[in-house]
Coordinates of N, CA and C and ligand atoms in Angstrom, one line a residue:
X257 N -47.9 -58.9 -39.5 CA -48.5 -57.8 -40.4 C -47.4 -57.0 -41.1
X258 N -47.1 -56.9 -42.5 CA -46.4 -56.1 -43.0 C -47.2 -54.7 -44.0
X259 N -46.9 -53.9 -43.7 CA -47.2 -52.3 -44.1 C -46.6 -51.9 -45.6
X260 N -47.0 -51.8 -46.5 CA -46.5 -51.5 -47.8 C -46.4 -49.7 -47.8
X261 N -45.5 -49.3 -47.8 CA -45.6 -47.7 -48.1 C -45.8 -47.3 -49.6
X262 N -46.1 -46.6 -49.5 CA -46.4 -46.0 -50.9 C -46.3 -44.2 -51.0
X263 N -45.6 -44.3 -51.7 CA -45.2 -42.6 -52.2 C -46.3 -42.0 -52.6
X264 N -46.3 -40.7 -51.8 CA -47.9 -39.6 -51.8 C -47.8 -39.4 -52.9
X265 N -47.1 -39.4 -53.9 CA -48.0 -38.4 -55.1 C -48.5 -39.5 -55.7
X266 N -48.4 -41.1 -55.6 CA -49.2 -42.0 -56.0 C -50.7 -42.5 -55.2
X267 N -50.8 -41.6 -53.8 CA -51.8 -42.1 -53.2 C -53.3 -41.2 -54.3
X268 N -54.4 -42.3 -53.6 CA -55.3 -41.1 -54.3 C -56.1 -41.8 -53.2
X269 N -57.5 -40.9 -52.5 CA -58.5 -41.2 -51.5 C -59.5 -41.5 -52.5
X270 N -60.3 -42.1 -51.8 CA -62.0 -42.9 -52.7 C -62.3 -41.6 -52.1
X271 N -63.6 -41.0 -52.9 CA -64.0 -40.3 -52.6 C -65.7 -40.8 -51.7
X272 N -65.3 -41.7 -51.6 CA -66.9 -42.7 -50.9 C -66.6 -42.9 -49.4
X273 N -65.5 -43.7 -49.3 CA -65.3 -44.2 -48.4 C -63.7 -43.6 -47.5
X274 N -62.8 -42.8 -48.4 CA -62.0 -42.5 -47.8 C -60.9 -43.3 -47.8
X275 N -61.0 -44.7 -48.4 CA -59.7 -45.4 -48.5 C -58.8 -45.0 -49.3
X276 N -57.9 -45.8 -49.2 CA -56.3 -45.5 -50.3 C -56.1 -46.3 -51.0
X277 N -57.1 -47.5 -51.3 CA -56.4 -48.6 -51.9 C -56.8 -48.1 -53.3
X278 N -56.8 -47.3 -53.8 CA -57.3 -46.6 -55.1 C -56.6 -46.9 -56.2
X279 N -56.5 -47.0 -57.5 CA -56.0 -47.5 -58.6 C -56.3 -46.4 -59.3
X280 N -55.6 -44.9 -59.7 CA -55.8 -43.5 -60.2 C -54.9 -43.6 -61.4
X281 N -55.6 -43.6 -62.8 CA -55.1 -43.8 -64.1 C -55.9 -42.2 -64.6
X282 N -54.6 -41.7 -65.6 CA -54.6 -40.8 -66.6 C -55.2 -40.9 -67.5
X283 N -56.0 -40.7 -68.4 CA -56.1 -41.1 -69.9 C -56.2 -39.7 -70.8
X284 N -55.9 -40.1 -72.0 CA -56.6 -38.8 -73.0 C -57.4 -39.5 -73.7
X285 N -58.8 -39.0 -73.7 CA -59.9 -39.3 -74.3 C -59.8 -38.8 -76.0
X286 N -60.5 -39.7 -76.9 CA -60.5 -39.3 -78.4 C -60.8 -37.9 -78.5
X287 N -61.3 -37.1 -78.3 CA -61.4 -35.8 -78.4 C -60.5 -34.7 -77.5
X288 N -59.5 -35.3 -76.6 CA -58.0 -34.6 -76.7 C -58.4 -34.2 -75.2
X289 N -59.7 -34.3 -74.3 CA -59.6 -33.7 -73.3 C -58.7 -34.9 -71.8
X290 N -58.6 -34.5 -71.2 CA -57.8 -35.4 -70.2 C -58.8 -35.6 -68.7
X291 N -59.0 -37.2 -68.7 CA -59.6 -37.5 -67.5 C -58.6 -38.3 -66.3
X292 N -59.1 -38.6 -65.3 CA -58.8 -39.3 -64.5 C -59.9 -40.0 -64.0
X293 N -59.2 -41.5 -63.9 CA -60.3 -42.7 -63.5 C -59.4 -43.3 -62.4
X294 N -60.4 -42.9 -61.3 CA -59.8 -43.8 -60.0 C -61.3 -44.9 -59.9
X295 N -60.3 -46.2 -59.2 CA -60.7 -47.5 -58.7 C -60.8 -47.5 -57.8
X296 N -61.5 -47.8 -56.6 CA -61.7 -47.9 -55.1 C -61.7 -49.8 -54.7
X297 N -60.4 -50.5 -54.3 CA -60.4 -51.3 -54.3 C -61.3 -52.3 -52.5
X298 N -61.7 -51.3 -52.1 CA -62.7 -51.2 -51.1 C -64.1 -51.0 -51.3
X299 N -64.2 -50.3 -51.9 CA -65.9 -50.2 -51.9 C -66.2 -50.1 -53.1
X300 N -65.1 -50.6 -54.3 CA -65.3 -50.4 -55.1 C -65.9 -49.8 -56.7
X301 N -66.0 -48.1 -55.7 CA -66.5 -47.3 -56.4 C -65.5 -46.8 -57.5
X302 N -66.4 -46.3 -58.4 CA -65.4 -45.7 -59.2 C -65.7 -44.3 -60.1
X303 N -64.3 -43.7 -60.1 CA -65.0 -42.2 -61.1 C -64.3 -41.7 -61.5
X304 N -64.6 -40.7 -62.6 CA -63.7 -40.2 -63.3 C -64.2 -38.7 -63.0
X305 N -62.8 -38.3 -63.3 CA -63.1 -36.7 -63.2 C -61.9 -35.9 -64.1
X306 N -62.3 -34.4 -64.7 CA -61.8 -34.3 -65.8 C -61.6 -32.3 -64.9
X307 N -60.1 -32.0 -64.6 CA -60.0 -30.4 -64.0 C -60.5 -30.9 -63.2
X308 N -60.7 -32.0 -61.9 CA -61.1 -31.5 -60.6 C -62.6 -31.7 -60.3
X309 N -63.5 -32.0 -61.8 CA -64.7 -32.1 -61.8 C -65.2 -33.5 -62.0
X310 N -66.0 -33.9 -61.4 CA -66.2 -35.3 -61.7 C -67.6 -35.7 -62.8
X311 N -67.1 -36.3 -63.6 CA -67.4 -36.8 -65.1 C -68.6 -37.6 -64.7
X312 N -69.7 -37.9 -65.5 CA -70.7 -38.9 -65.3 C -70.5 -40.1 -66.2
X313 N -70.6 -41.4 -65.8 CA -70.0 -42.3 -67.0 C -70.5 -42.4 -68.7
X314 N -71.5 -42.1 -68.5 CA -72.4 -41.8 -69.5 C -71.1 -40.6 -70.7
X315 N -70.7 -39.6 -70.0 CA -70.3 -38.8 -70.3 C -68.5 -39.7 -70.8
X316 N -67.9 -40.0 -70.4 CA -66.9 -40.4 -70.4 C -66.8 -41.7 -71.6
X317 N -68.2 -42.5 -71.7 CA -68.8 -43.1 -72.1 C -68.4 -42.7 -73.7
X318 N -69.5 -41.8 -73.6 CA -69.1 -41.0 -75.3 C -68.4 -40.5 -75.6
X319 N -67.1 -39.9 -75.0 CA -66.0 -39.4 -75.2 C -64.9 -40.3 -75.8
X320 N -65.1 -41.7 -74.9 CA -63.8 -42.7 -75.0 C -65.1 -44.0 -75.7
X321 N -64.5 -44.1 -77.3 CA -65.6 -45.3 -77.5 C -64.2 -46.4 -77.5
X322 N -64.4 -47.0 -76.4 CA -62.7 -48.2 -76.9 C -63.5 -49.6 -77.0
X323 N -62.9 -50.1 -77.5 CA -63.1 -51.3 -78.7 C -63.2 -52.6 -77.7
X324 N -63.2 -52.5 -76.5 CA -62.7 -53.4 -75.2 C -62.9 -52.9 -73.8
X325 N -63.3 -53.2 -73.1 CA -63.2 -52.5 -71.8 C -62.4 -53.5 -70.6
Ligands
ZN283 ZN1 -63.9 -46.6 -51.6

């Protein structure tokens, strides 16, 4: 069994399940405000949140129209 460390200011928790295997990306949305979209590679939840508040997709949806997902 080998243990991968990973440096705290890169960890992020699922907010579902509590894991770490999370994938926490930055973005700025076309109208300038700034979200965060973490990936839960466990339970594969996912969400965004924009100041600490978590976004509904719908919402994030119309904010970010990208050409590709
Ligand atoms: Zn999870």
């Amino acid at each position: 069994m080998s243990l991968v460390t990973t440096p705290a200011r890169h960890l992020a928790t699922c907010p579902r399940c509590a894991g770490t295997k999370v994938t926490a990306i930055t973005m700025t949305l076309h109208d300038g405000s700034c979200v965060d979209f973490s990936s839960c590679h466990t339970c594969e939840a996912r969400s965004w949140r924009q100041g600490g508040q978590e976004l509904d997709i719908s919402t994030v949806l119309g904010k970010a129209r990208k050409p590709r997902l």
